[in-house]
Coordinates of C-alpha atoms in Angstrom, one line a residue:
M12 CA 30.9 108.0 4.8
A13 CA 30.7 112.3 4.3
K14 CA 33.7 113.9 3.8
R15 CA 34.5 116.6 6.2
K16 CA 33.7 120.0 5.0
Q17 CA 36.8 122.4 4.9
V18 CA 35.7 126.0 6.7
G19 CA 37.4 128.9 5.1
K20 CA 39.8 129.1 2.7
R21 CA 43.4 127.2 3.5
V22 CA 46.2 129.8 3.0
E23 CA 49.4 127.8 1.9
G24 CA 52.7 128.1 4.3
W25 CA 54.4 130.8 2.0
K26 CA 51.2 132.7 1.3
A27 CA 50.8 133.5 5.2
K28 CA 54.2 135.1 6.0
S29 CA 55.3 138.8 5.0
W30 CA 58.4 140.0 3.6
Y31 CA 60.4 142.8 5.4
K32 CA 62.9 145.0 3.9
V33 CA 66.1 145.0 5.9
Y34 CA 68.1 148.3 6.3
G35 CA 71.7 149.0 7.8
P36 CA 72.3 151.4 10.7
E37 CA 72.3 155.1 10.4
A38 CA 76.4 155.0 10.5
F39 CA 76.1 153.4 7.1
G40 CA 73.5 155.5 5.6
K41 CA 70.6 153.2 6.4
A42 CA 71.5 151.1 3.2
Y43 CA 69.2 148.6 2.1
L44 CA 70.9 145.3 2.8
G45 CA 68.2 142.5 1.3
D46 CA 64.6 141.2 2.5
T47 CA 63.5 138.7 4.9
I48 CA 60.8 136.6 5.1
S49 CA 58.8 135.7 8.3
A50 CA 54.8 134.9 9.3
D51 CA 55.4 136.9 12.8
P52 CA 56.9 139.7 12.9
E53 CA 58.4 139.1 16.6
K54 CA 60.8 136.5 14.8
V55 CA 62.4 138.7 13.0
A56 CA 64.1 140.8 15.5
G57 CA 67.5 138.9 16.4
R58 CA 68.1 138.0 13.3
V59 CA 71.5 138.3 11.7
L60 CA 72.4 139.5 7.6
Q61 CA 75.7 139.0 6.1
T62 CA 77.1 141.2 3.0
T63 CA 79.9 143.0 1.8
L64 CA 81.0 146.6 2.2
G65 CA 81.0 146.4 -1.8
E66 CA 77.5 146.2 -1.9
I67 CA 76.6 148.8 0.5
S68 CA 78.7 151.0 -1.0
H69 CA 78.6 150.0 -4.9
D70 CA 82.0 150.2 -4.6
Y71 CA 83.1 146.6 -5.7
G72 CA 86.8 146.9 -5.1
K73 CA 85.6 146.2 -1.2
Q74 CA 83.9 143.0 -1.8
H75 CA 86.7 141.4 0.6
I76 CA 84.9 143.2 3.6
K77 CA 82.1 140.9 4.9
M78 CA 79.8 142.7 7.4
R79 CA 77.5 141.3 9.9
F80 CA 74.1 143.2 10.7
K81 CA 71.7 142.0 13.3
I82 CA 67.9 143.4 13.1
N83 CA 66.8 145.0 16.3
N84 CA 63.7 146.7 15.5
V85 CA 60.6 146.1 12.9
A86 CA 58.1 149.1 11.8
G87 CA 55.6 148.1 9.3
D88 CA 57.2 146.1 6.6
A89 CA 60.7 147.6 7.2
A90 CA 63.2 146.0 9.8
Y91 CA 66.4 148.0 11.2
T92 CA 69.8 146.7 12.2
E93 CA 72.9 147.4 14.4
F94 CA 76.2 146.1 12.9
V95 CA 77.8 143.2 15.0
G96 CA 81.0 142.9 13.1
H97 CA 82.8 142.1 9.9
E98 CA 85.7 140.2 8.7
I99 CA 88.4 140.2 5.7
T100 CA 88.2 137.4 3.5
R101 CA 90.9 134.9 3.3
D102 CA 91.8 134.9 -0.4
Y103 CA 92.4 138.4 0.6
M104 CA 94.6 138.6 2.9
R105 CA 96.6 135.6 1.7
G106 CA 97.6 138.1 -1.2
L107 CA 99.1 140.2 1.3
V108 CA 101.7 137.9 2.6
K109 CA 105.4 138.4 1.4
R110 CA 108.4 136.7 2.0
K111 CA 111.0 137.4 4.3
T112 CA 108.7 139.9 6.1
S113 CA 106.5 139.6 9.4
R114 CA 102.8 139.2 10.0
I115 CA 101.7 140.5 13.6
D116 CA 98.5 139.8 14.6
S117 CA 96.8 141.5 18.2
I118 CA 93.4 140.7 19.5
V119 CA 92.2 144.0 21.5
L120 CA 89.3 143.8 23.4
T121 CA 88.3 147.8 23.2
N122 CA 85.0 149.6 25.1
T123 CA 83.6 152.6 23.0
K124 CA 82.6 155.7 24.7
D125 CA 79.1 154.4 25.0
G126 CA 79.8 151.5 26.7
K127 CA 79.8 148.8 23.6
K128 CA 82.7 146.0 24.1
V129 CA 84.1 145.3 20.6
R130 CA 87.1 142.5 20.1
V131 CA 89.0 143.8 17.1
T132 CA 91.9 141.9 15.4
V133 CA 94.5 143.8 13.6
T134 CA 97.0 142.4 11.3
C135 CA 100.5 144.2 10.7
F136 CA 102.5 143.6 7.6
T137 CA 106.0 144.7 8.0
I138 CA 109.1 145.3 5.6
N139 CA 111.7 143.7 7.0
R140 CA 111.3 140.8 9.3
A141 CA 111.1 141.8 12.7
E142 CA 112.7 141.0 15.9
N143 CA 110.9 139.7 18.9
S144 CA 111.4 142.9 20.7
Q145 CA 110.3 144.9 18.1
I146 CA 107.0 142.5 17.6
H147 CA 106.3 143.4 21.3
A148 CA 106.7 147.3 20.8
I149 CA 104.3 147.2 17.9
R150 CA 101.8 144.9 19.5
G151 CA 101.8 147.3 22.4
T152 CA 101.5 150.3 20.1
I153 CA 98.2 149.0 18.5
M154 CA 96.7 147.7 21.8
K155 CA 97.3 151.4 22.9
N156 CA 96.1 153.2 19.8
L157 CA 92.8 150.8 19.8
L158 CA 92.0 151.4 23.3
D159 CA 92.3 155.0 23.0
T160 CA 90.5 155.5 19.9
A161 CA 87.2 153.3 20.9
A162 CA 87.3 155.1 24.3
Q163 CA 86.9 158.6 22.3
N164 CA 84.3 157.3 20.1
T165 CA 80.7 156.2 20.3
F166 CA 80.3 152.8 18.9
D167 CA 78.6 153.8 15.6
E168 CA 81.6 156.2 15.1
F169 CA 83.9 153.4 16.1
S170 CA 82.4 150.7 13.7
K171 CA 82.4 153.0 10.8
M172 CA 86.3 153.9 11.5
I173 CA 86.8 150.1 11.2
V174 CA 85.0 149.5 7.9
S175 CA 86.1 152.5 6.4
G176 CA 89.9 151.7 6.6
D177 CA 90.4 154.9 9.2
L178 CA 91.5 152.7 12.4
A179 CA 93.9 150.9 10.1
K180 CA 95.6 154.1 8.5
E181 CA 95.7 155.7 12.4
T182 CA 97.1 152.5 13.6
F183 CA 99.7 152.8 10.7
K184 CA 100.8 155.9 11.7
A185 CA 101.2 154.8 15.4
I186 CA 103.2 151.9 14.3
K187 CA 105.8 153.3 11.3
T188 CA 107.7 155.1 14.5
I189 CA 108.6 151.9 15.7
F190 CA 109.4 149.7 12.8
P191 CA 109.0 150.1 8.9
V192 CA 105.7 148.6 8.4
R193 CA 104.2 147.7 4.8
R194 CA 100.3 147.5 5.7
V195 CA 97.7 147.3 8.5
E196 CA 94.6 145.9 8.2
V197 CA 91.4 145.3 10.7
I198 CA 90.8 141.9 9.6
K199 CA 88.0 141.2 12.1
S200 CA 85.7 142.7 14.5
R201 CA 83.0 141.4 16.7
V202 CA 80.5 143.0 19.3
E203 CA 80.8 141.2 22.3
T204 CA 77.7 142.5 24.2
P205 CA 74.2 142.1 23.3
V206 CA 72.7 144.5 20.9
S207 CA 69.6 146.6 22.7
F208 CA 66.4 146.3 21.2
V209 CA 64.4 149.4 20.3
A210 CA 60.9 149.3 22.0

């Protein structure tokens, strides 16, 4: 029986794929985030990459801040992203907890000046144990501060404030007039609206 003749050269699966360099958004200096591989550039858009602020900023004291970016545009062999959220590692958070103090968590759904919805989780660590009325007042102040700040800033500006620690500093200033606080951390954020794709 005659053998079937192979027409053309067979290309192995991985050789048919292309590598794309992935970059962060302008708010984070368009930092190089890594590489992704795909046989179809249309399938690259929508992928989510995770890295740390330490790797982006080359400040390894910030390795505890995990960041997520979603690819929203592909041009040639480059892929560009938008920030979609962050989270602080559990090990880092455990180191902040002290005895005979209060940990107060607040989850706030904010709207930025350009219409993005961002769910933000803020944790406040007090110096002494707080009473229920004080905890309620602290949560109210956190909510007002976050809603006001988000409304006054674009999504890029607000996301940069979240990750840089500026939002935590502003919240700390607002709370300390109510009750002695030791530290404020924005421990988690997540974009609630779908990221728009660039044509």
